[in-house]
Amino acid sequence: AVSAQNRGEAFDLAAINNNLQKTVESMGNSYEGIFVTDLKGNIFAGSIEGGKREGKHYSGINVAERDYFKKTISSGDASIGDPIKSRATDDVISIVCAPIKSSGSNVEGTFCMVIRLSNFTGIISSRKIGKTGYGYMVDKNALLIAHPVKEMILSGNLHKLKGMEEFASQIVSGNSRVASYSYKGVPKISGYAPVEITDWYVGLTQDSDEFMSAVNSIRNSAVMIAVISLVIGIIPILFLAKKMLI
C-alpha cells in the first residue's frame, strides 16, 4: 500500500523523485509538475519543472481537502480539479488526478499531474472583439479563472458583482447561449459555452452599444463561433493530460 508511514521501506524515494524530475523536464512549461500521494493526501514524492534550480518542491504538502483528491479517492476514477493557486509556486493551476490501485483494485493513493493554466487562460483573456470585447472563463462557482484584469483571477466572482447575479446563474447552468447583463452601469452582451470534461465555462463579452452597431444575427453567430473555438482549443490540453493518467 502507498503510505506516508511505510514509504521509506516500500520505495526508493530518491530514485522515484529522480525519475519524476526527468519526466517533468521533458513535458515542457505547460506543466508545473507531478506528484504522488498516500490515502491521507500526504505528498511523499514529486517534482516541479525547474524545481532543482529554484529550490521548489512539493514535500510537506497535504492535499486531502482538495476537490480533485476527494473525487479520485471516492470514485476510483481520474478527475480534473478546479483552478487554484499552487502552494508551491503561486501559479494558477489545475490538477489532473488518477488513482493508484492495488492488484485487488483498491485505491492506495493518487498520481497527479499539475497543469499551468496561464498558457491557455492567457489566450482566452487576450481575445479581443472590437474595441470593448474580451474573453473570460469561470469555474462551476462563477469564480473568474481567466480575465484581462489579472487582479480579478481567482478573486472576482460573478455571483458577487452587482448587476451580474442573474447572469452568473445562467452561465453556470451548463448551456451555450448569448445573454445580456449590466456591469458598473454599462449594458453588455456575452456569448458563453461549457468546456467539456471540466466544470468550467468560457465566454466573450462586449458592450451592448458596440454589439448592436452590427447586424444582430451575424454578430450572435460570430460571438458563439469565437466562444466555441476557444472551447475547442482548451479541451485537447485537458483531455491529453487526463488520458496520460488513465
Coordinates of C-alpha atoms in Angstrom, one line a residue:
A1 CA 0.0 0.0 0.0
V2 CA 1.0 3.6 -0.6
S3 CA 1.5 5.0 2.9
A4 CA 3.4 8.0 4.3
Q5 CA 4.4 5.8 7.2
N6 CA 6.0 3.0 5.3
R7 CA 7.1 4.9 2.2
G8 CA 10.8 4.6 3.2
E9 CA 10.6 0.8 3.4
A10 CA 8.5 0.3 0.3
F11 CA 10.2 2.6 -2.2
D12 CA 13.5 4.1 -3.1
L13 CA 12.2 7.7 -2.9
A14 CA 15.4 9.2 -4.3
A15 CA 15.1 7.1 -7.5
I16 CA 11.4 7.9 -7.8
N17 CA 11.9 11.6 -7.4
N18 CA 14.8 11.4 -9.9
N19 CA 12.5 9.7 -12.5
L20 CA 9.7 12.2 -11.9
Q21 CA 12.1 15.1 -12.4
K22 CA 13.3 13.7 -15.7
T23 CA 9.6 13.2 -16.8
V24 CA 8.7 16.8 -15.8
E25 CA 11.6 18.3 -17.5
S26 CA 10.6 16.6 -20.8
M27 CA 7.0 17.7 -20.6
G28 CA 7.5 21.4 -21.3
N29 CA 6.4 24.5 -19.4
S30 CA 2.7 23.8 -19.8
Y31 CA 3.0 21.6 -16.8
E32 CA 4.2 22.7 -13.4
G33 CA 5.0 19.2 -12.1
I34 CA 3.8 15.7 -11.0
F35 CA 3.4 14.2 -7.5
V36 CA 2.3 11.1 -5.7
T37 CA 0.2 11.0 -2.5
D38 CA -0.9 8.4 0.0
L39 CA -4.5 7.8 1.0
K40 CA -4.4 10.7 3.5
G41 CA -3.4 13.2 0.9
N42 CA 0.3 13.5 2.0
I43 CA 2.6 14.1 -0.9
F44 CA 5.6 11.8 -0.5
A45 CA 7.2 12.0 -4.0
G46 CA 7.1 14.6 -6.7
S47 CA 8.9 17.0 -8.9
I48 CA 8.4 20.6 -10.1
E49 CA 9.6 21.8 -13.5
G50 CA 12.8 23.8 -12.8
G51 CA 12.5 22.8 -9.1
K52 CA 16.1 21.8 -8.6
R53 CA 17.3 25.1 -10.0
E54 CA 14.8 27.2 -8.0
G55 CA 14.7 25.1 -4.8
K56 CA 10.9 24.5 -5.1
H57 CA 9.3 21.2 -4.2
Y58 CA 6.0 19.6 -3.1
S59 CA 7.3 17.9 0.1
G60 CA 5.3 18.6 3.2
I61 CA 2.1 19.5 1.3
N62 CA -1.1 17.7 2.1
V63 CA -3.9 17.8 -0.5
A64 CA -6.6 15.9 1.4
E65 CA -9.1 18.8 1.3
R66 CA -8.6 19.5 -2.5
D67 CA -11.6 18.6 -4.6
Y68 CA -9.7 16.6 -7.2
F69 CA -8.2 14.3 -4.4
K70 CA -11.6 13.7 -2.8
K71 CA -13.2 12.9 -6.1
T72 CA -10.5 10.5 -7.1
I73 CA -10.4 8.7 -3.8
S74 CA -14.2 8.4 -3.5
S75 CA -14.8 7.4 -7.1
G76 CA -11.7 5.5 -8.0
D77 CA -11.6 7.4 -11.3
A78 CA -9.4 10.2 -12.7
S79 CA -10.6 13.7 -12.2
I80 CA -9.7 17.3 -13.1
G81 CA -9.6 19.8 -10.2
D82 CA -10.9 23.3 -10.0
P83 CA -8.3 26.0 -10.8
I84 CA -6.4 27.0 -7.7
K85 CA -3.2 28.9 -6.8
S86 CA -0.3 26.5 -6.4
R87 CA 1.0 26.2 -2.8
A88 CA 4.5 25.5 -4.2
T89 CA 4.8 28.2 -6.9
D90 CA 1.8 30.6 -6.6
D91 CA 0.9 29.9 -10.3
V92 CA -2.7 29.4 -11.2
I93 CA -3.0 25.6 -11.9
S94 CA -5.4 22.8 -12.4
I95 CA -4.6 19.2 -11.3
V96 CA -5.4 16.0 -13.2
C97 CA -5.5 13.3 -10.6
A98 CA -5.6 9.5 -11.1
P99 CA -5.9 6.7 -8.6
I100 CA -3.1 4.3 -7.8
K101 CA -4.7 0.9 -7.3
S102 CA -3.5 -2.4 -5.9
S103 CA -3.7 -5.7 -7.6
G104 CA -7.1 -6.1 -5.9
S105 CA -8.3 -2.8 -7.5
N106 CA -8.3 -1.0 -4.1
V107 CA -7.3 2.7 -4.3
E108 CA -4.0 3.1 -2.4
G109 CA -3.1 6.6 -3.3
T110 CA -3.0 9.1 -6.2
F111 CA -0.7 10.2 -9.1
C112 CA -1.3 13.8 -10.1
M113 CA -0.2 16.0 -13.0
V114 CA -0.1 19.8 -12.4
I115 CA -1.2 21.9 -15.4
R116 CA -0.2 25.6 -15.6
L117 CA -3.3 27.4 -16.7
S118 CA -1.6 30.6 -17.7
N119 CA -0.8 29.4 -21.2
F120 CA -4.3 29.0 -22.4
T121 CA -6.1 31.3 -20.0
G122 CA -3.8 34.0 -21.4
I123 CA -5.1 33.1 -24.9
I124 CA -8.7 33.5 -23.7
S125 CA -8.3 36.7 -21.8
S126 CA -6.3 38.4 -24.6
R127 CA -9.0 37.6 -27.1
K128 CA -10.5 40.9 -28.4
I129 CA -13.7 41.7 -30.2
G130 CA -13.9 45.2 -31.5
K131 CA -13.0 47.9 -29.0
T132 CA -14.8 46.7 -25.9
G133 CA -15.0 42.9 -26.3
Y134 CA -12.7 40.4 -24.4
G135 CA -12.6 36.8 -23.4
Y136 CA -13.0 35.3 -19.9
M137 CA -13.5 32.0 -18.2
V138 CA -15.2 30.9 -14.9
D139 CA -15.4 27.8 -12.8
K140 CA -18.5 26.0 -11.6
N141 CA -19.0 28.6 -8.9
A142 CA -18.7 31.5 -11.4
L143 CA -15.3 32.4 -10.0
L144 CA -13.1 34.1 -12.7
I145 CA -10.2 31.9 -13.8
A146 CA -9.3 33.9 -16.9
H147 CA -9.8 37.7 -17.3
P148 CA -7.9 40.6 -18.8
V149 CA -7.6 42.2 -15.4
K150 CA -5.2 39.8 -13.5
E151 CA -6.4 41.0 -10.1
M152 CA -9.8 39.5 -10.9
I153 CA -8.4 36.0 -11.4
L154 CA -9.4 33.7 -8.5
S155 CA -10.8 36.7 -6.6
G156 CA -13.7 38.0 -8.8
N157 CA -16.9 36.0 -8.5
L158 CA -19.8 36.9 -10.9
H159 CA -22.4 36.0 -8.2
K160 CA -21.0 38.8 -6.1
L161 CA -20.6 41.5 -8.7
K162 CA -23.5 44.0 -8.7
G163 CA -25.8 43.6 -11.7
M164 CA -24.4 40.2 -12.7
E165 CA -26.1 37.9 -10.2
E166 CA -28.7 36.6 -12.7
F167 CA -26.1 36.3 -15.4
A168 CA -23.8 34.3 -13.1
S169 CA -26.5 31.7 -12.5
Q170 CA -27.2 31.5 -16.3
I171 CA -23.6 31.0 -17.3
V172 CA -23.0 28.0 -14.9
S173 CA -26.2 26.3 -15.9
G174 CA -24.4 24.2 -18.5
N175 CA -25.9 25.7 -21.6
S176 CA -24.4 27.6 -24.6
R177 CA -26.1 30.9 -25.3
V178 CA -25.9 34.6 -25.8
A179 CA -27.2 36.7 -22.9
S180 CA -27.3 40.3 -21.7
Y181 CA -26.3 41.8 -18.3
S182 CA -25.1 45.1 -16.8
Y183 CA -21.7 45.7 -15.1
K184 CA -20.9 49.1 -13.4
G185 CA -23.9 50.5 -15.2
V186 CA -22.8 49.5 -18.7
P187 CA -25.1 47.2 -20.6
K188 CA -23.2 44.2 -22.1
I189 CA -23.8 41.1 -24.2
S190 CA -21.9 37.9 -23.8
G191 CA -21.7 34.5 -25.5
Y192 CA -20.6 31.6 -23.4
A193 CA -20.3 27.8 -23.5
P194 CA -19.2 24.9 -21.2
V195 CA -15.8 23.4 -21.5
E196 CA -16.3 19.6 -21.9
I197 CA -14.7 17.2 -19.3
T198 CA -14.5 20.1 -16.8
D199 CA -16.9 22.3 -14.8
W200 CA -15.6 25.4 -16.5
Y201 CA -17.2 27.9 -18.8
V202 CA -15.6 30.1 -21.4
G203 CA -17.1 33.3 -22.8
L204 CA -16.7 36.5 -24.7
T205 CA -18.3 39.8 -23.7
Q206 CA -18.8 43.2 -25.4
D207 CA -20.6 46.5 -24.6
S208 CA -24.1 46.4 -26.0
D209 CA -23.7 49.7 -27.9
E210 CA -20.8 48.3 -29.9
F211 CA -22.5 44.9 -30.3
M212 CA -25.8 46.5 -31.6
S213 CA -23.9 48.5 -34.2
A214 CA -23.6 45.4 -36.3
V215 CA -26.4 43.1 -37.6
N216 CA -27.5 41.1 -34.6
S217 CA -27.9 37.7 -36.3
I218 CA -24.4 37.9 -37.8
R219 CA -22.8 39.1 -34.6
N220 CA -24.6 36.5 -32.5
S221 CA -23.2 33.8 -34.7
A222 CA -19.7 35.4 -34.7
V223 CA -19.7 35.5 -30.9
M224 CA -20.7 31.9 -30.5
I225 CA -18.3 30.7 -33.1
A226 CA -15.5 32.5 -31.3
V227 CA -16.5 31.0 -28.0
I228 CA -16.7 27.5 -29.4
S229 CA -13.2 28.0 -31.0
L230 CA -11.8 28.8 -27.5
V231 CA -13.5 25.8 -26.0
I232 CA -12.1 23.5 -28.7
G233 CA -8.6 24.9 -28.0
I234 CA -8.8 24.1 -24.3
I235 CA -10.2 20.6 -24.5
P236 CA -7.3 18.8 -26.1
I237 CA -4.8 20.0 -23.4
L238 CA -7.0 18.8 -20.6
F239 CA -8.1 15.6 -22.4
L240 CA -4.5 14.7 -23.2
A241 CA -3.4 15.2 -19.6
K242 CA -6.3 13.1 -18.3
K243 CA -5.6 10.4 -20.9
M244 CA -2.0 10.2 -19.8
L245 CA -3.0 9.3 -16.3
I246 CA -5.7 6.7 -17.1

